[in-house]
Amino acid sequence: MAVYQGRQMARVQRDLARTADELAQLRRADLLISSRLKLEDTLEAILQMALEVTGAHYGIFRLADAGGQKLVTAAVAGDLSRPAIEALPINATSIMGWVAKTRQPLCIADLQANPWARVYYPLDHQVRMRSELAVPLIGASGRLEGVLNLESPAVAAFNEQDSRLLQALATQAVIAIQDQRLLDALQEIAERLLTQPAQQVFDRLVQMACELLNVPTSSLWVIEEDKLVLRASNSGGRLGQRLSLHHSLTGQAILERKAVVADDLRQEQRFAQRDLAQAQGWSGALIMPLLAGDAGQPLGALSVYAAADDPRRFFDADWDKKILSVLAHHAALAVQEASRREALRASEEQRAVAETFAAIGDIAANLLHRVNNKIGTIPVRVEGIQDKSQAMLEADPYLAHNLTEIERSATEAMTIMRDSLYHLRPIRVVPVDVAKCVTEAIDTTDLPVGVYVQQEGLSSLPPVAAGPRRLALVFANLLENAAAAMEGQGLITVSGALAGNWVEVSVTDTGPGIPPELHERIFDFDFSNRKAHAGKLGFGLWWVKTLMARFGGSVTVHSDGQHSATFILKLPTDSAISPTR
């Protein structure tokens, strides 16, 4: 009994010593993750550690490619003369492919025994291997990251304890892979925030959310007043689509300022896109609010959607929420940066417009004075000729008619000159009734008989700060453009709404729309589709944008390029600026 107890105690001590050694190795693996700068270095160190604790002779990391179809070599360890590092398909044609496909660890005592002999793919064609140990690398979200594989020339070189230890090391490798992937994503987004427009940053964030969380679809929403506007998505949804902030699942995450998890969107009453979820095959969703600053000001939401045929319910995992929270933070920074850039652009544009029109106003006044001195003498000289040559004019009707036409043309030229140059003078901002300006534009615009104008919500708008004649000119220009786009047949809807200290007036036509790639170009001075109108300066939408800037407002266009176009005029209310007038 004493001998037996002694042997048992020795066995327990050996097991404890090995366990202590394994724990020390795992602690070393934890330190490796934080000390290595490159993922390849971390994986190689973990491989060396695995060889030491299991007694294996050779090891290899193969990671899943972006498409999830192949295993690509990332690190190799051991004394291999000619390692086989080509990619392997994720299927049952190789042992590593089988482990990746089934996501189950595999310990093979003899590689020469069936069925393994038929699918064994050697690490080195010049080295004879007899046993193999392989474990899958599975991320927190259930994503297959790759396979960790060890081999030995000895038969039955690995046991169940080696398999458990290798699975623990594989977990450390997965953490390293995920952390490195997240770090790479954050570095990329930081660079994009400094160099690219907000829309490109939004599009990339949506793509990153899908890549990091292993989901097919993601969307980014931004708050505008009491609505959510779709700014980026890879679901095929229409950008610019609006949702209610207070009556939607996405809005709930924003209002509660915390992540919202849904198990089945097709049955979720608060989800406003159940038809889309059914069509796209979505099941669960994770929605993260975009919060800015220490106060957590809500700016929007970033959401991801799981496929219905995916049996995993992993959106409750802390890793998923951590990843989406980090991406949502950078999305909030992108929204703030876009707002700052837009404010700076608008300020610079208004200053440039003010400086330009100050100079043009001086030139125009001088031009009007000098032209008036020249053309203004024509009617006087015509009257003198008529007085002194009355008999001759009565005898020659042709001469009398042409003299009258010369006088009339000179008078009209002066009138046109004064009317046109009037718009170049400084604007005296006064309270303006939007409804009256729209009515004046309709009355003075020669619209085709097949074009109808409908007004909605204009009479209840407060006065805006603008120049009345020039604001009417803005509406007249938009009405003429809409009529031309509809080719003389259709409906133009002019609607207004109050948004804080701003009035938003939308002019929507039923024409073919404006392609998204032209939304900025159509406001350029030299845009080729511009058409002049009789009695106007003929600068088209550039003139509209310039006048809106002079009012302290803005103009934008929304259109999918297929169905209608909406021009949105944003004007400050008179009460918003009257204290400083």
XYZ file of C-alpha atoms in Angstrom:
581
model
C 0.000 0.000 0.000
C 2.865 2.381 0.787
C 4.474 1.640 -2.584
C 1.116 2.153 -4.330
C 0.441 5.430 -2.532
C 3.941 6.607 -3.328
C 3.469 5.906 -7.034
C 0.099 7.670 -7.008
C 1.618 10.676 -5.279
C 4.468 10.773 -7.811
C 1.941 10.652 -10.670
C -0.078 13.483 -9.121
C 3.063 15.535 -8.649
C 4.058 14.968 -12.277
C 0.585 16.030 -13.408
C 0.730 19.100 -11.186
C 4.164 19.976 -12.513
C 2.960 19.621 -16.087
C -0.140 21.674 -15.334
C 2.019 24.373 -13.770
C 4.266 24.287 -16.837
C 1.242 24.547 -19.119
C -0.090 27.534 -17.159
C 3.298 29.188 -17.413
C 3.275 28.602 -21.166
C -0.198 30.126 -21.445
C 0.944 33.148 -19.458
C 3.833 33.473 -21.887
C 1.320 33.322 -24.741
C -0.659 36.154 -23.141
C 2.497 38.263 -22.959
C 3.330 37.469 -26.578
C 0.070 38.964 -27.782
C 0.880 42.321 -26.217
C 4.617 42.340 -26.968
C 4.716 41.450 -30.669
C 4.078 44.137 -33.262
C 3.351 41.788 -36.150
C 0.839 38.964 -36.274
C 3.344 36.692 -38.040
C 5.807 37.052 -35.133
C 3.094 36.195 -32.601
C 1.989 33.097 -34.513
C 5.560 31.861 -34.910
C 6.185 32.281 -31.157
C 2.984 30.372 -30.313
C 4.060 27.589 -32.685
C 7.448 27.277 -30.991
C 5.712 27.126 -27.637
C 3.380 24.392 -28.884
C 6.353 22.334 -30.083
C 8.005 22.646 -26.670
C 5.029 21.624 -24.520
C 3.794 18.766 -26.733
C 7.088 17.390 -27.971
C 5.999 17.842 -31.591
C 8.664 18.173 -34.297
C 6.815 20.386 -36.790
C 3.948 22.873 -36.751
C 2.028 25.168 -39.085
C -0.627 27.887 -38.917
C -2.977 28.131 -41.883
C -5.535 30.975 -41.790
C -8.807 31.180 -43.691
C -8.757 33.538 -46.679
C -11.180 36.443 -47.101
C -13.654 34.297 -49.001
C -13.587 31.492 -46.435
C -12.762 28.926 -49.108
C -9.059 28.171 -48.549
C -6.459 27.848 -45.800
C -3.402 30.028 -46.438
C -0.083 29.458 -44.644
C 0.723 32.166 -42.075
C 3.560 30.608 -39.994
C 5.718 27.448 -39.961
C 7.959 25.975 -37.205
C 10.349 23.051 -37.066
C 13.380 21.806 -38.987
C 11.777 21.535 -42.419
C 13.926 21.419 -45.546
C 11.142 22.034 -48.008
C 7.850 22.889 -46.239
C 4.610 22.516 -48.208
C 3.016 25.933 -47.697
C 0.544 26.110 -50.591
C -3.092 26.902 -49.836
C -5.469 24.042 -49.027
C -9.203 23.989 -49.780
C -11.573 23.889 -46.822
C -13.030 20.446 -47.465
C -12.377 16.792 -46.646
C -9.509 16.363 -49.135
C -6.902 17.101 -46.435
C -6.710 16.734 -42.670
C -6.429 20.481 -42.035
C -9.255 21.109 -44.513
C -11.399 18.522 -42.686
C -10.728 20.182 -39.294
C -11.625 23.580 -40.766
C -14.803 22.246 -42.354
C -16.059 20.345 -39.283
C -14.605 22.852 -36.774
C -13.587 19.914 -34.566
C -10.115 19.101 -33.140
C -8.454 15.936 -34.414
C -5.771 13.737 -32.823
C -4.409 11.024 -35.150
C -2.197 8.317 -33.652
C -1.020 6.854 -36.975
C -1.174 8.742 -40.275
C -0.542 5.525 -42.207
C -3.825 4.035 -41.019
C -7.043 4.547 -42.999
C -8.853 6.760 -43.644
C -6.128 9.312 -42.834
C -3.533 7.845 -45.161
C -5.729 8.776 -48.137
C -6.104 12.477 -47.180
C -2.790 13.123 -45.406
C -0.974 16.108 -46.834
C 2.613 16.252 -45.498
C 4.231 19.375 -44.123
C 7.436 18.307 -45.840
C 7.471 15.769 -48.659
C 10.959 14.602 -47.635
C 10.055 13.891 -43.981
C 8.018 10.855 -42.871
C 5.319 11.770 -40.316
C 3.318 9.272 -38.248
C 1.053 11.267 -35.895
C -0.801 14.567 -36.148
C -2.706 16.967 -33.876
C -4.888 19.729 -35.397
C -7.331 22.180 -33.813
C -9.540 24.839 -35.449
C -9.208 28.539 -34.665
C -12.725 29.800 -33.906
C -13.381 33.452 -33.072
C -15.798 34.812 -30.486
C -18.393 35.432 -33.199
C -18.107 31.859 -34.487
C -15.902 32.873 -37.394
C -13.364 30.323 -38.636
C -9.958 31.982 -38.465
C -7.855 28.981 -39.492
C -6.225 25.769 -38.213
C -3.243 25.066 -35.935
C -1.510 21.831 -36.830
C 1.326 19.811 -35.196
C 3.067 16.668 -36.482
C 5.584 14.144 -35.193
C 7.539 11.244 -36.725
C 6.608 9.115 -33.685
C 3.449 6.991 -33.537
C 0.855 8.151 -30.958
C 2.984 11.147 -30.047
C -0.023 13.194 -28.821
C -2.678 12.549 -26.197
C -5.886 14.192 -25.012
C -3.983 16.468 -22.662
C -1.868 17.716 -25.599
C -5.083 18.380 -27.519
C -6.532 20.468 -24.679
C -3.308 22.443 -24.371
C -3.170 23.079 -28.107
C -6.783 24.274 -28.032
C -5.827 26.746 -25.309
C -2.938 28.012 -27.428
C -5.282 28.212 -30.416
C -7.525 30.477 -28.355
C -4.551 32.753 -27.711
C -3.823 32.766 -31.432
C -7.430 33.738 -32.182
C -7.162 36.640 -29.729
C -3.972 37.772 -31.443
C -5.596 37.518 -34.885
C -8.691 39.435 -33.828
C -6.718 42.131 -32.018
C -4.413 42.565 -34.993
C -7.347 42.748 -37.388
C -9.036 45.364 -35.189
C -5.799 47.355 -34.866
C -5.318 47.336 -38.641
C -8.907 48.488 -39.112
C -8.509 51.353 -36.633
C -5.273 52.511 -38.265
C -6.959 52.504 -41.657
C -10.008 54.408 -40.424
C -7.809 56.979 -38.657
C -6.041 57.670 -41.960
C -9.331 57.840 -43.864
C -10.802 60.305 -41.357
C -7.979 62.709 -42.179
C -7.855 62.263 -45.936
C -11.209 61.135 -47.347
C -14.743 62.547 -47.580
C -17.229 61.392 -44.968
C -19.202 59.226 -47.397
C -16.154 57.127 -48.257
C -15.422 56.689 -44.544
C -19.032 55.600 -43.914
C -18.880 53.068 -46.746
C -15.638 51.587 -45.438
C -16.946 51.378 -41.851
C -19.933 49.369 -43.069
C -17.616 47.044 -44.961
C -15.333 46.673 -41.928
C -18.248 45.808 -39.646
C -19.119 42.913 -41.943
C -15.507 41.727 -42.147
C -14.761 41.910 -38.424
C -18.048 40.409 -37.215
C -18.412 37.867 -40.017
C -21.871 39.055 -41.069
C -23.284 39.703 -44.555
C -24.920 43.088 -44.024
C -24.366 46.353 -42.194
C -25.978 49.809 -42.274
C -25.121 53.248 -40.934
C -27.802 55.794 -39.992
C -27.386 59.471 -39.110
C -29.849 61.663 -37.198
C -31.377 64.594 -39.066
C -33.914 66.408 -36.886
C -36.314 63.660 -35.696
C -35.501 61.236 -38.514
C -32.824 58.651 -39.225
C -31.250 58.917 -42.665
C -29.492 55.945 -44.268
C -25.969 57.115 -45.147
C -24.243 53.800 -45.971
C -25.293 50.177 -46.460
C -24.315 47.070 -48.400
C -27.853 45.691 -48.367
C -28.854 47.445 -51.565
C -31.068 49.870 -49.631
C -31.692 53.342 -51.045
C -29.335 55.909 -49.537
C -31.240 58.834 -48.094
C -34.049 56.576 -46.889
C -35.631 57.896 -43.692
C -36.859 56.171 -40.533
C -38.642 57.475 -37.486
C -36.264 58.103 -34.606
C -38.942 57.451 -31.976
C -40.738 54.486 -33.544
C -38.027 52.166 -34.807
C -35.680 49.527 -33.429
C -32.670 51.533 -34.608
C -34.073 54.625 -32.916
C -34.467 52.671 -29.679
C -30.708 52.022 -29.532
C -30.067 55.741 -30.060
C -32.615 56.987 -27.523
C -31.502 54.470 -24.878
C -27.827 55.091 -25.766
C -26.927 51.421 -25.557
C -26.632 48.384 -27.799
C -29.820 46.643 -28.876
C -29.904 42.945 -29.798
C -32.746 41.360 -31.801
C -33.055 37.593 -32.303
C -35.407 37.570 -35.292
C -36.012 40.756 -37.274
C -38.777 39.141 -39.311
C -40.902 38.979 -36.164
C -39.714 42.238 -34.587
C -42.554 44.761 -34.685
C -40.264 47.729 -34.027
C -38.080 46.913 -37.029
C -39.333 49.083 -39.883
C -37.761 46.970 -42.638
C -39.258 43.535 -42.011
C -39.928 43.045 -45.723
C -36.275 43.734 -46.465
C -35.214 41.344 -43.690
C -37.394 38.656 -45.259
C -36.043 39.322 -48.751
C -32.394 39.506 -47.645
C -32.614 36.512 -45.316
C -31.761 38.360 -42.108
C -32.363 36.934 -38.659
C -30.597 38.595 -35.718
C -29.317 42.139 -35.457
C -26.925 44.117 -33.299
C -27.458 47.902 -33.284
C -24.938 50.257 -31.682
C -25.592 54.002 -31.184
C -23.124 56.621 -32.423
C -22.289 58.731 -29.367
C -20.083 61.820 -29.406
C -18.143 63.495 -26.632
C -18.172 62.891 -22.894
C -21.885 63.733 -22.755
C -22.625 60.986 -25.287
C -24.543 63.125 -27.745
C -26.413 60.709 -30.053
C -25.593 61.143 -33.742
C -26.903 57.949 -35.325
C -26.438 54.182 -35.259
C -24.334 51.404 -36.803
C -26.069 48.045 -37.220
C -25.152 44.553 -38.418
C -27.492 41.750 -39.474
C -26.965 37.980 -39.326
C -28.072 35.561 -42.030
C -31.185 33.514 -41.328
C -29.445 30.248 -42.265
C -26.730 30.857 -39.650
C -27.699 28.795 -36.574
C -25.395 30.805 -34.293
C -26.799 33.457 -31.979
C -23.621 35.321 -31.191
C -24.670 38.962 -30.960
C -24.750 38.773 -27.169
C -21.001 38.123 -27.147
C -18.910 40.868 -25.561
C -16.472 40.730 -28.478
C -19.200 41.585 -30.999
C -20.360 44.541 -28.923
C -16.771 45.681 -28.379
C -15.985 45.613 -32.105
C -19.174 47.410 -33.128
C -18.758 49.932 -30.314
C -15.250 50.829 -31.534
C -16.442 51.181 -35.117
C -19.452 53.226 -33.998
C -17.117 55.574 -32.113
C -15.136 56.215 -35.282
C -18.358 56.618 -37.241
C -19.383 59.325 -34.750
C -16.025 61.017 -35.331
C -16.667 60.868 -39.075
C -20.112 62.457 -38.625
C -18.613 65.249 -36.488
C -15.769 65.780 -38.932
C -18.227 65.966 -41.827
C -20.269 68.536 -39.912
C -17.168 70.620 -39.175
C -16.004 70.420 -42.775
C -19.416 71.434 -44.033
C -19.562 74.385 -41.626
C -16.068 75.452 -42.657
C -16.878 75.030 -46.331
C -20.076 77.036 -45.968
C -18.269 79.773 -44.043
C -15.479 79.985 -46.612
C -17.981 79.908 -49.443
C -20.051 82.718 -47.958
C -16.953 84.812 -47.347
C -15.729 84.188 -50.893
C -19.152 85.046 -52.299
C -19.303 88.236 -50.220
C -15.843 89.300 -51.355
C -16.585 88.424 -54.974
C -19.864 90.292 -55.078
C -18.373 93.296 -53.314
C -15.829 93.554 -56.112
C -18.409 92.780 -58.793
C -20.764 95.357 -57.304
C -18.146 98.070 -57.660
C -17.401 96.994 -61.232
C -21.115 96.803 -62.023
C -21.803 100.291 -60.681
C -18.954 101.731 -62.715
C -20.057 99.768 -65.802
C -23.658 100.904 -65.451
C -22.570 104.526 -65.086
C -20.318 104.449 -68.145
C -22.740 102.519 -70.352
C -25.553 104.815 -69.267
C -23.495 107.812 -70.355
C -23.025 106.264 -73.787
C -26.354 104.566 -74.449
C -28.320 107.198 -72.569
C -27.452 109.800 -75.214
C -29.083 107.750 -77.992
C -32.725 108.626 -77.139
C -31.705 112.295 -76.713
C -30.025 112.351 -80.128
C -32.992 110.544 -81.712
C -35.355 113.191 -80.351
C -33.096 115.924 -81.759
C -33.127 114.290 -85.213
C -36.904 113.906 -85.075
C -37.334 117.584 -84.187
C -34.983 118.933 -86.866
C -35.835 116.467 -89.640
C -39.576 116.093 -89.242
C -40.313 116.658 -92.942
C -37.704 114.138 -94.041
C -39.043 111.494 -91.650
C -42.611 112.051 -92.847
C -41.420 111.560 -96.428
C -39.426 108.398 -95.591
C -41.404 105.930 -93.392
C -38.506 103.423 -93.455
C -36.136 105.958 -91.910
C -38.732 107.030 -89.336
C -39.440 103.390 -88.321
C -35.768 102.517 -87.876
C -35.121 105.675 -85.891
C -37.980 104.735 -83.559
C -36.575 101.182 -83.206
C -33.138 102.565 -82.349
C -34.681 104.655 -79.590
C -36.708 101.705 -78.263
C -33.731 99.305 -78.335
C -31.537 101.768 -76.463
C -34.212 102.253 -73.789
C -34.724 98.468 -73.399
C -30.960 97.888 -73.225
C -30.708 100.317 -70.335
C -33.632 98.619 -68.551
C -32.139 95.131 -68.997
C -28.752 96.383 -67.843
C -30.211 97.907 -64.682
C -32.365 94.834 -63.920
C -29.501 92.380 -64.422
C -26.889 94.348 -62.523
C -29.362 94.810 -59.676
C -28.699 91.210 -58.651
C -25.000 91.952 -58.219
C -25.582 94.635 -55.622
C -25.278 93.922 -51.866
C -28.320 92.175 -50.426
C -30.244 93.896 -47.656
C -31.588 90.998 -45.619
C -35.163 91.556 -44.440
C -38.000 89.317 -43.178
C -39.422 87.536 -46.216
C -42.620 85.530 -46.624
C -41.670 82.297 -48.419
C -45.210 81.659 -49.679
C -45.367 85.095 -51.356
C -41.998 84.541 -53.036
C -43.133 81.164 -54.395
C -46.369 82.698 -55.680
C -44.431 85.527 -57.348
C -42.094 82.988 -58.974
C -45.042 80.990 -60.313
C -46.712 84.134 -61.677
C -43.573 85.422 -63.396
C -42.362 82.091 -64.768
C -43.633 81.012 -68.162
C -44.353 77.372 -67.343
C -45.723 74.979 -70.005
C -49.442 74.221 -69.820
C -48.692 70.592 -68.907
C -46.753 71.528 -65.762
C -48.647 71.920 -62.495
C -47.302 73.393 -59.246
C -48.563 72.206 -55.869
C -47.787 74.073 -52.621
C -47.708 72.354 -49.220
C -47.123 73.860 -45.778
C -45.781 77.217 -47.009
C -48.387 79.504 -45.464
C -47.527 78.372 -41.909
C -43.794 79.050 -42.218
C -42.241 81.912 -40.226
C -40.480 84.727 -42.130
C -36.982 83.931 -43.341
C -33.993 86.262 -43.617
C -33.410 86.940 -47.322
C -33.856 89.396 -50.146
C -37.450 89.127 -51.492
C -36.746 89.732 -55.203
C -33.740 87.448 -55.199
C -35.497 84.651 -53.295
C -38.296 84.773 -55.869
C -35.596 84.493 -58.554
C -34.271 81.338 -56.831
C -37.713 79.690 -56.943
C -38.255 80.805 -60.538
C -34.967 79.216 -61.575
C -35.825 75.922 -59.849
C -39.319 75.875 -61.385
C -37.910 76.456 -64.873
C -35.300 73.723 -64.396
C -37.940 71.270 -63.145
C -40.241 72.031 -66.089
C -37.355 71.470 -68.504
C -36.415 68.175 -66.799
C -40.021 66.924 -67.084
C -40.121 68.021 -70.733
C -43.215 70.139 -70.149
C -45.367 67.455 -68.497
C -45.592 66.708 -64.770
C -46.083 67.934 -61.224
C -43.823 70.209 -59.190
C -44.380 70.104 -55.423
C -43.077 72.983 -53.300
C -43.299 72.089 -49.595
C -41.970 73.734 -46.464
C -41.154 72.716 -42.895
C -39.651 74.360 -39.824
C -36.506 72.714 -38.401
C -35.300 74.590 -35.317
C -33.985 77.986 -36.427
C -34.152 76.976 -40.072
C -36.820 76.750 -42.718
C -36.452 73.945 -45.254
C -38.250 74.325 -48.577
C -38.271 71.321 -50.932
C -38.898 71.617 -54.662
C -39.665 68.151 -56.055
C -40.404 67.295 -59.681
C -41.624 64.102 -61.352
C -38.837 64.032 -63.899
C -36.188 61.360 -64.533
C -33.968 62.440 -61.647
C -30.305 63.441 -61.443
C -27.525 60.807 -61.272
C -25.786 60.822 -57.849
C -22.400 61.488 -59.445
C -23.745 64.848 -60.738
C -25.200 66.086 -57.448
C -22.240 68.355 -56.767
C -21.328 69.220 -60.355
C -24.729 70.661 -61.294
C -23.994 73.645 -59.032
C -20.732 74.442 -60.839
C -20.516 77.673 -62.806
C -19.437 75.876 -65.989
C -21.803 72.901 -65.814
C -22.518 71.974 -69.423
C -26.258 71.293 -69.055
C -26.924 74.848 -67.935
C -29.492 76.791 -70.016
C -30.016 80.538 -69.894
C -33.501 82.021 -69.569
C -34.606 85.225 -71.221
C -34.178 88.209 -68.945
C -31.983 86.263 -66.473
C -28.237 86.180 -66.047
C -28.283 82.575 -67.241
C -25.986 81.083 -64.591
C -28.485 78.334 -63.683
C -28.042 76.396 -60.469
C -24.725 78.122 -59.765
C -26.722 81.307 -59.366
C -29.190 79.549 -57.044
C -26.364 78.234 -54.868
C -24.656 81.636 -54.829
C -27.808 83.486 -53.767
C -28.538 80.924 -51.058
C -25.006 81.390 -49.721
C -25.519 85.157 -49.675
C -28.679 84.639 -47.617
C -26.680 82.535 -45.123
C -28.435 79.357 -46.279
C -27.699 76.407 -48.537
C -29.122 74.257 -51.339
C -28.711 70.502 -51.827
C -30.220 67.942 -54.157
C -31.533 64.452 -53.401
C -32.185 61.984 -56.216
C -31.514 58.339 -56.999
C -30.989 59.234 -60.639
C -34.116 57.368 -61.763
C -37.207 58.798 -60.093
C -37.610 62.560 -59.583
C -35.273 65.113 -58.024
C -35.705 67.194 -54.872
C -33.888 70.476 -54.283
C -33.821 71.396 -50.592
C -33.377 75.070 -49.709
C -32.287 75.762 -46.145
C -32.899 79.354 -44.976
C -32.389 80.934 -41.543
C -35.520 82.211 -39.877
C -35.681 85.963 -39.364
C -35.859 85.485 -35.569
C -32.612 83.498 -35.636
C -30.562 86.476 -36.838
C -32.661 89.540 -35.968
C -30.930 90.176 -32.583
C -27.641 90.822 -34.412
C -29.093 92.608 -37.447
